[in-house]
Amino acid sequence: EGASELYLQESIFRSVTADISYKNYFHKEIEPGGITGTEFGLLTTNASVKAYHHNAGPFDSGTVGIWAEHKDYAVSGASTPASDAYSFAAFLVEEKDVGSLHLEAGLRFDHHITVPAERDPEARIGSIRRRAFSGLASSVAAIYNLGKGYYVGSTLMHSFRPPSQEELYSEGPHLASYSYEMGNPELDPERGLGKELFLRYRGERTDGELAAYHNSFSNYIYPRNTGRQNPRFPSLNDYQFEGAASLLYGFEASGEIQLIPHIVLGGTMSYTHGERELTDREVELNPDAEEKQPLPMIPPL
């Protein structure tokens, strides 16, 4: 990993930073008897350039930048094909203070390409092929200083996330979660609209924050238990990645207190409720089912 920062004189930009990193991740999953069940490798290279400005037009400060990433993914011991993913993004974040009110706005464009090494049209998960996705994400936030260390704020965001290589192309047993995972090469990007309200306190010896959030997704991607036994591993059910109209909402709380000069005690608590709408096919098969079903793999309180 490396980084560099350049400070500028007599320019609208006060500084420019450049970052580059390379990660080599590899692991083996060892079965009873010392047999290697699965080998997993991921080589990740990413780079970014960000420029920071102050007093540009109506804005007090902001950041403009570009980001790029390449992922080389390979699995041995499963039917998942090796694949490469190429990602590019350009983004802009602007901030302004109006008295006790702090405002932020952000915009990001993403372009993502995944290229599998194998393009087997007969694969069980469907037609494995190259996929490309593009989309915009945006956010606005307002934070008001109530005085005496209290702040109240709200955030509204529109998110965009392309399906990952695993979600598109996976095919193999995942014994740790007792499932046979199957990708879905037909997946569309995940898009959501998120709302958040929070109350924050910053004191000399105590900090705390309470936030409530409500996130709706037009295509939330998750692994669904199909109820089918896998033909190769009858003890495992097929879990295939799908997208569904979904809703996730809940709250988060965190706090810290300084007990003595060099000891701080902190804690967090969170709760999420997730549900999805039934597909037209599910309604046809079970007309008496409730319109909304719980999302799987949502952590408890």
Tab-separated table of C-alpha atoms in Angstrom:
chain	number	residue	atom	x	y	z
A	1	GLU	CA	0.000	0.000	0.000
A	2	GLY	CA	1.259	3.463	-0.811
A	3	ALA	CA	-0.005	7.018	-0.604
A	4	SER	CA	1.183	10.488	-1.511
A	5	GLU	CA	-0.161	13.981	-0.864
A	6	LEU	CA	0.652	17.180	-2.712
A	7	TYR	CA	-0.119	20.580	-1.179
A	8	LEU	CA	-0.908	23.316	-3.691
A	9	GLN	CA	-0.334	27.060	-3.498
A	10	GLU	CA	-2.553	29.686	-5.157
A	11	SER	CA	-5.007	27.092	-6.451
A	12	ILE	CA	-8.677	26.341	-5.935
A	13	PHE	CA	-7.512	22.941	-4.679
A	14	ARG	CA	-5.628	22.958	-1.395
A	15	SER	CA	-4.235	19.415	-1.842
A	16	VAL	CA	-4.283	16.304	-4.014
A	17	THR	CA	-3.830	12.756	-2.707
A	18	ALA	CA	-3.067	9.558	-4.600
A	19	ASP	CA	-3.416	6.032	-3.160
A	20	ILE	CA	-2.637	2.618	-4.557
A	21	SER	CA	-2.879	-0.808	-2.917
A	22	TYR	CA	-2.404	-4.465	-3.814
A	23	LYS	CA	-3.833	-7.302	-1.722
A	24	ASN	CA	-3.055	-10.989	-2.149
A	25	TYR	CA	-5.581	-13.102	-0.226
A	26	PHE	CA	-5.555	-16.903	-0.222
A	27	HIS	CA	-7.006	-19.599	2.004
A	28	LYS	CA	-7.729	-23.305	2.114
A	29	GLU	CA	-10.666	-25.010	3.802
A	30	ILE	CA	-9.448	-28.279	5.296
A	31	GLU	CA	-11.888	-31.169	5.632
A	32	PRO	CA	-11.643	-34.057	8.166
A	33	GLY	CA	-8.633	-36.247	7.389
A	34	GLY	CA	-6.581	-33.273	6.181
A	35	ILE	CA	-8.177	-33.148	2.724
A	36	THR	CA	-8.361	-29.730	1.092
A	37	GLY	CA	-12.016	-29.141	0.256
A	38	THR	CA	-11.770	-25.678	-1.295
A	39	GLU	CA	-8.994	-23.257	-2.179
A	40	PHE	CA	-9.879	-19.612	-2.588
A	41	GLY	CA	-7.716	-16.804	-3.993
A	42	LEU	CA	-8.364	-13.112	-4.602
A	43	LEU	CA	-5.896	-10.550	-5.974
A	44	THR	CA	-7.151	-6.986	-5.598
A	45	THR	CA	-5.539	-3.845	-7.010
A	46	ASN	CA	-7.110	-0.447	-6.524
A	47	ALA	CA	-6.064	3.160	-6.956
A	48	SER	CA	-7.620	6.556	-6.376
A	49	VAL	CA	-6.869	10.241	-6.854
A	50	LYS	CA	-8.707	12.847	-4.768
A	51	ALA	CA	-8.512	16.632	-4.862
A	52	TYR	CA	-9.695	18.747	-1.906
A	53	HIS	CA	-10.878	22.314	-2.384
A	54	HIS	CA	-12.124	25.161	-0.220
A	55	ASN	CA	-14.337	28.170	-0.952
A	56	ALA	CA	-15.441	27.122	-4.428
A	57	GLY	CA	-18.592	28.957	-5.493
A	58	PRO	CA	-21.293	28.482	-2.838
A	59	PHE	CA	-19.407	25.635	-1.107
A	60	ASP	CA	-17.021	25.917	1.851
A	61	SER	CA	-15.129	22.696	1.078
A	62	GLY	CA	-15.350	19.588	-1.039
A	63	THR	CA	-13.686	16.611	-2.654
A	64	VAL	CA	-13.598	15.426	-6.255
A	65	GLY	CA	-11.976	12.158	-7.253
A	66	ILE	CA	-11.681	9.038	-9.357
A	67	TRP	CA	-11.268	5.438	-8.220
A	68	ALA	CA	-10.432	2.206	-10.064
A	69	GLU	CA	-10.167	-1.448	-9.027
A	70	HIS	CA	-9.309	-4.835	-10.521
A	71	LYS	CA	-10.175	-8.155	-8.859
A	72	ASP	CA	-8.713	-11.476	-10.010
A	73	TYR	CA	-10.826	-14.215	-8.401
A	74	ALA	CA	-10.279	-17.985	-8.500
A	75	VAL	CA	-11.715	-20.988	-6.631
A	76	SER	CA	-10.544	-24.610	-6.707
A	77	GLY	CA	-12.737	-27.438	-5.438
A	78	ALA	CA	-15.995	-25.986	-6.766
A	79	SER	CA	-17.613	-25.374	-10.151
A	80	THR	CA	-17.204	-21.608	-9.792
A	81	PRO	CA	-15.287	-20.259	-12.795
A	82	ALA	CA	-12.325	-17.945	-12.375
A	83	SER	CA	-13.254	-14.359	-13.231
A	84	ASP	CA	-11.975	-10.802	-13.387
A	85	ALA	CA	-13.823	-7.688	-12.313
A	86	TYR	CA	-12.984	-4.151	-13.437
A	87	SER	CA	-14.516	-1.165	-11.647
A	88	PHE	CA	-14.290	2.579	-12.192
A	89	ALA	CA	-15.906	5.450	-10.310
A	90	ALA	CA	-15.913	9.229	-10.346
A	91	PHE	CA	-17.326	11.130	-7.383
A	92	LEU	CA	-17.954	14.565	-5.919
A	93	VAL	CA	-18.726	15.584	-2.316
A	94	GLU	CA	-19.501	19.184	-1.311
A	95	GLU	CA	-20.018	20.766	2.136
A	96	LYS	CA	-21.362	24.079	3.398
A	97	ASP	CA	-22.074	25.660	6.779
A	98	VAL	CA	-25.005	28.034	7.245
A	99	GLY	CA	-24.829	29.249	10.824
A	100	SER	CA	-25.423	26.213	13.048
A	101	LEU	CA	-26.481	24.084	10.062
A	102	HIS	CA	-23.958	21.851	8.250
A	103	LEU	CA	-24.945	20.611	4.778
A	104	GLU	CA	-23.383	17.865	2.648
A	105	ALA	CA	-24.168	16.488	-0.809
A	106	GLY	CA	-22.507	13.752	-2.815
A	107	LEU	CA	-22.730	12.203	-6.280
A	108	ARG	CA	-20.947	9.093	-7.603
A	109	PHE	CA	-20.922	7.369	-11.001
A	110	ASP	CA	-19.907	3.688	-11.132
A	111	HIS	CA	-19.078	1.447	-14.080
A	112	HIS	CA	-18.421	-2.236	-13.432
A	113	ILE	CA	-17.463	-5.136	-15.745
A	114	THR	CA	-17.130	-8.815	-14.823
A	115	VAL	CA	-15.485	-11.278	-17.201
A	116	PRO	CA	-15.576	-15.026	-16.447
A	117	ALA	CA	-12.755	-17.208	-17.735
A	118	GLU	CA	-15.276	-19.880	-18.710
A	119	ARG	CA	-18.454	-19.229	-20.666
A	120	ASP	CA	-20.296	-22.534	-20.412
A	121	PRO	CA	-23.836	-22.070	-21.818
A	122	GLU	CA	-24.841	-25.389	-20.206
A	123	ALA	CA	-23.858	-24.398	-16.657
A	124	ARG	CA	-26.503	-25.275	-14.071
A	125	ILE	CA	-26.733	-21.697	-12.811
A	126	GLY	CA	-27.472	-20.350	-16.293
A	127	SER	CA	-25.537	-18.743	-19.124
A	128	ILE	CA	-22.174	-17.645	-17.705
A	129	ARG	CA	-21.048	-14.600	-19.640
A	130	ARG	CA	-19.536	-11.134	-19.443
A	131	ARG	CA	-21.704	-8.567	-17.631
A	132	ALA	CA	-21.452	-4.776	-17.458
A	133	PHE	CA	-23.263	-2.375	-15.110
A	134	SER	CA	-23.396	1.419	-14.772
A	135	GLY	CA	-25.252	3.605	-12.323
A	136	LEU	CA	-25.406	6.746	-10.220
A	137	ALA	CA	-25.475	7.016	-6.436
A	138	SER	CA	-26.256	10.196	-4.521
A	139	SER	CA	-26.741	11.490	-0.994
A	140	VAL	CA	-27.663	14.637	0.916
A	141	ALA	CA	-27.247	15.247	4.638
A	142	ALA	CA	-28.043	18.003	7.123
A	143	ILE	CA	-26.647	18.278	10.664
A	144	TYR	CA	-27.860	20.971	13.077
A	145	ASN	CA	-25.872	22.044	16.143
A	146	LEU	CA	-28.364	22.386	18.987
A	147	GLY	CA	-25.693	23.641	21.378
A	148	LYS	CA	-24.254	22.209	24.592
A	149	GLY	CA	-22.806	19.253	22.653
A	150	TYR	CA	-26.053	18.072	21.030
A	151	TYR	CA	-26.545	17.573	17.291
A	152	VAL	CA	-29.485	16.326	15.256
A	153	GLY	CA	-29.217	15.237	11.651
A	154	SER	CA	-30.761	13.455	8.721
A	155	THR	CA	-29.432	11.699	5.616
A	156	LEU	CA	-31.157	10.744	2.372
A	157	MET	CA	-29.269	8.499	-0.042
A	158	HIS	CA	-29.834	6.648	-3.282
A	159	SER	CA	-27.507	3.646	-3.566
A	160	PHE	CA	-26.261	1.581	-6.492
A	161	ARG	CA	-24.382	-1.712	-6.151
A	162	PRO	CA	-23.537	-4.113	-8.991
A	163	PRO	CA	-23.670	-7.845	-8.235
A	164	SER	CA	-20.342	-9.300	-7.138
A	165	GLN	CA	-18.439	-12.103	-8.861
A	166	GLU	CA	-19.642	-14.544	-6.195
A	167	GLU	CA	-23.270	-13.504	-6.644
A	168	LEU	CA	-23.026	-13.923	-10.420
A	169	TYR	CA	-20.960	-17.074	-10.856
A	170	SER	CA	-20.726	-19.125	-7.629
A	171	GLU	CA	-21.474	-22.820	-7.872
A	172	GLY	CA	-20.329	-25.148	-5.103
A	173	PRO	CA	-20.862	-26.401	-1.550
A	174	HIS	CA	-20.383	-24.000	1.344
A	175	LEU	CA	-20.147	-26.391	4.265
A	176	ALA	CA	-19.597	-23.651	6.854
A	177	SER	CA	-23.145	-22.384	6.220
A	178	TYR	CA	-24.577	-25.820	5.327
A	179	SER	CA	-25.597	-24.750	1.838
A	180	TYR	CA	-24.837	-25.264	-1.828
A	181	GLU	CA	-24.350	-21.755	-3.193
A	182	MET	CA	-25.422	-20.946	-6.737
A	183	GLY	CA	-24.824	-17.680	-8.525
A	184	ASN	CA	-27.240	-16.016	-10.886
A	185	PRO	CA	-25.715	-14.605	-14.108
A	186	GLU	CA	-29.003	-12.802	-14.830
A	187	LEU	CA	-28.865	-10.538	-11.755
A	188	ASP	CA	-29.574	-6.821	-12.108
A	189	PRO	CA	-27.833	-4.185	-9.960
A	190	GLU	CA	-29.040	-3.523	-6.436
A	191	ARG	CA	-30.660	-0.090	-6.053
A	192	GLY	CA	-31.970	1.391	-2.841
A	193	LEU	CA	-33.342	4.509	-1.187
A	194	GLY	CA	-32.130	5.059	2.369
A	195	LYS	CA	-33.335	7.469	5.055
A	196	GLU	CA	-31.689	8.062	8.420
A	197	LEU	CA	-32.337	10.275	11.457
A	198	PHE	CA	-29.842	10.608	14.296
A	199	LEU	CA	-29.235	12.385	17.567
A	200	ARG	CA	-25.612	12.837	18.660
A	201	TYR	CA	-23.978	14.095	21.857
A	202	ARG	CA	-20.325	15.114	22.247
A	203	GLY	CA	-19.195	15.946	25.766
A	204	GLU	CA	-15.916	16.230	27.620
A	205	ARG	CA	-16.136	12.721	29.052
A	206	THR	CA	-19.071	11.112	27.232
A	207	ASP	CA	-20.107	10.610	23.612
A	208	GLY	CA	-23.301	9.009	22.355
A	209	GLU	CA	-25.384	8.547	19.236
A	210	LEU	CA	-28.824	7.112	18.488
A	211	ALA	CA	-29.889	6.562	14.871
A	212	ALA	CA	-32.958	5.141	13.144
A	213	TYR	CA	-32.919	4.070	9.497
A	214	HIS	CA	-35.312	2.891	6.795
A	215	ASN	CA	-33.879	1.425	3.566
A	216	SER	CA	-36.047	0.260	0.655
A	217	PHE	CA	-34.544	-1.726	-2.235
A	218	SER	CA	-35.953	-2.400	-5.671
A	219	ASN	CA	-33.565	-5.342	-6.158
A	220	TYR	CA	-31.975	-6.450	-2.879
A	221	ILE	CA	-29.553	-9.334	-3.650
A	222	TYR	CA	-29.532	-12.257	-1.221
A	223	PRO	CA	-29.077	-16.072	-1.284
A	224	ARG	CA	-32.534	-17.701	-1.262
A	225	ASN	CA	-33.107	-21.238	-0.042
A	226	THR	CA	-34.806	-22.840	-3.053
A	227	GLY	CA	-35.934	-25.853	-1.016
A	228	ARG	CA	-34.298	-28.157	-3.557
A	229	GLN	CA	-31.770	-30.789	-2.515
A	230	ASN	CA	-28.577	-30.496	-4.464
A	231	PRO	CA	-28.128	-33.516	-6.774
A	232	ARG	CA	-24.390	-33.786	-6.009
A	233	PHE	CA	-24.705	-33.117	-2.268
A	234	PRO	CA	-28.160	-34.361	-1.163
A	235	SER	CA	-27.536	-33.234	2.430
A	236	LEU	CA	-27.328	-29.592	1.228
A	237	ASN	CA	-30.080	-27.398	-0.180
A	238	ASP	CA	-29.486	-25.138	-3.171
A	239	TYR	CA	-29.170	-21.465	-2.190
A	240	GLN	CA	-29.346	-19.257	-5.278
A	241	PHE	CA	-28.715	-15.514	-5.346
A	242	GLU	CA	-31.789	-13.526	-6.319
A	243	GLY	CA	-32.988	-9.945	-6.307
A	244	ALA	CA	-36.224	-8.910	-4.616
A	245	ALA	CA	-38.089	-5.770	-3.611
A	246	SER	CA	-37.117	-5.516	0.056
A	247	LEU	CA	-37.256	-3.317	3.128
A	248	LEU	CA	-34.717	-3.073	5.956
A	249	TYR	CA	-35.233	-0.797	8.930
A	250	GLY	CA	-34.057	-0.549	12.516
A	251	PHE	CA	-31.902	1.455	14.893
A	252	GLU	CA	-28.320	1.733	16.120
A	253	ALA	CA	-27.024	3.107	19.403
A	254	SER	CA	-23.450	3.701	20.544
A	255	GLY	CA	-21.722	5.447	23.409
A	256	GLU	CA	-18.458	6.023	25.251
A	257	ILE	CA	-17.663	7.241	28.737
A	258	GLN	CA	-14.270	8.088	30.198
A	259	LEU	CA	-14.117	6.296	33.553
A	260	ILE	CA	-10.677	7.534	34.584
A	261	PRO	CA	-8.048	9.543	32.655
A	262	HIS	CA	-6.694	6.558	30.678
A	263	ILE	CA	-9.714	4.202	30.577
A	264	VAL	CA	-12.716	4.578	28.254
A	265	LEU	CA	-15.711	2.229	28.281
A	266	GLY	CA	-17.729	1.940	25.066
A	267	GLY	CA	-20.652	-0.065	23.770
A	268	THR	CA	-22.906	-0.505	20.744
A	269	MET	CA	-26.341	-1.977	20.109
A	270	SER	CA	-28.214	-2.483	16.843
A	271	TYR	CA	-31.413	-4.011	15.549
A	272	THR	CA	-32.472	-4.672	11.944
A	273	HIS	CA	-35.754	-5.971	10.576
A	274	GLY	CA	-35.665	-7.217	6.983
A	275	GLU	CA	-38.524	-8.334	4.752
A	276	ARG	CA	-39.073	-8.951	1.045
A	277	GLU	CA	-42.047	-9.026	-1.278
A	278	LEU	CA	-43.070	-12.308	-2.854
A	279	THR	CA	-42.398	-12.752	-6.562
A	280	ASP	CA	-45.285	-13.296	-8.981
A	281	ARG	CA	-44.222	-16.938	-9.317
A	282	GLU	CA	-44.322	-17.450	-5.536
A	283	VAL	CA	-47.792	-15.926	-5.358
A	284	GLU	CA	-48.972	-18.295	-8.111
A	285	LEU	CA	-47.628	-21.327	-6.244
A	286	ASN	CA	-49.013	-20.227	-2.878
A	287	PRO	CA	-51.903	-17.744	-3.216
A	288	ASP	CA	-52.606	-17.821	0.546
A	289	ALA	CA	-49.076	-16.792	1.552
A	290	GLU	CA	-48.498	-13.420	3.172
A	291	GLU	CA	-47.357	-10.690	0.787
A	292	LYS	CA	-44.118	-10.091	2.693
A	293	GLN	CA	-41.630	-12.685	3.958
A	294	PRO	CA	-38.667	-12.253	6.344
A	295	LEU	CA	-35.281	-11.829	4.696
A	296	PRO	CA	-32.802	-14.576	5.650
A	297	MET	CA	-29.486	-14.022	7.445
A	298	ILE	CA	-30.562	-10.834	9.257
A	299	PRO	CA	-28.651	-10.629	12.571
A	300	PRO	CA	-30.655	-10.557	15.815
A	301	LEU	CA	-30.591	-7.725	18.353
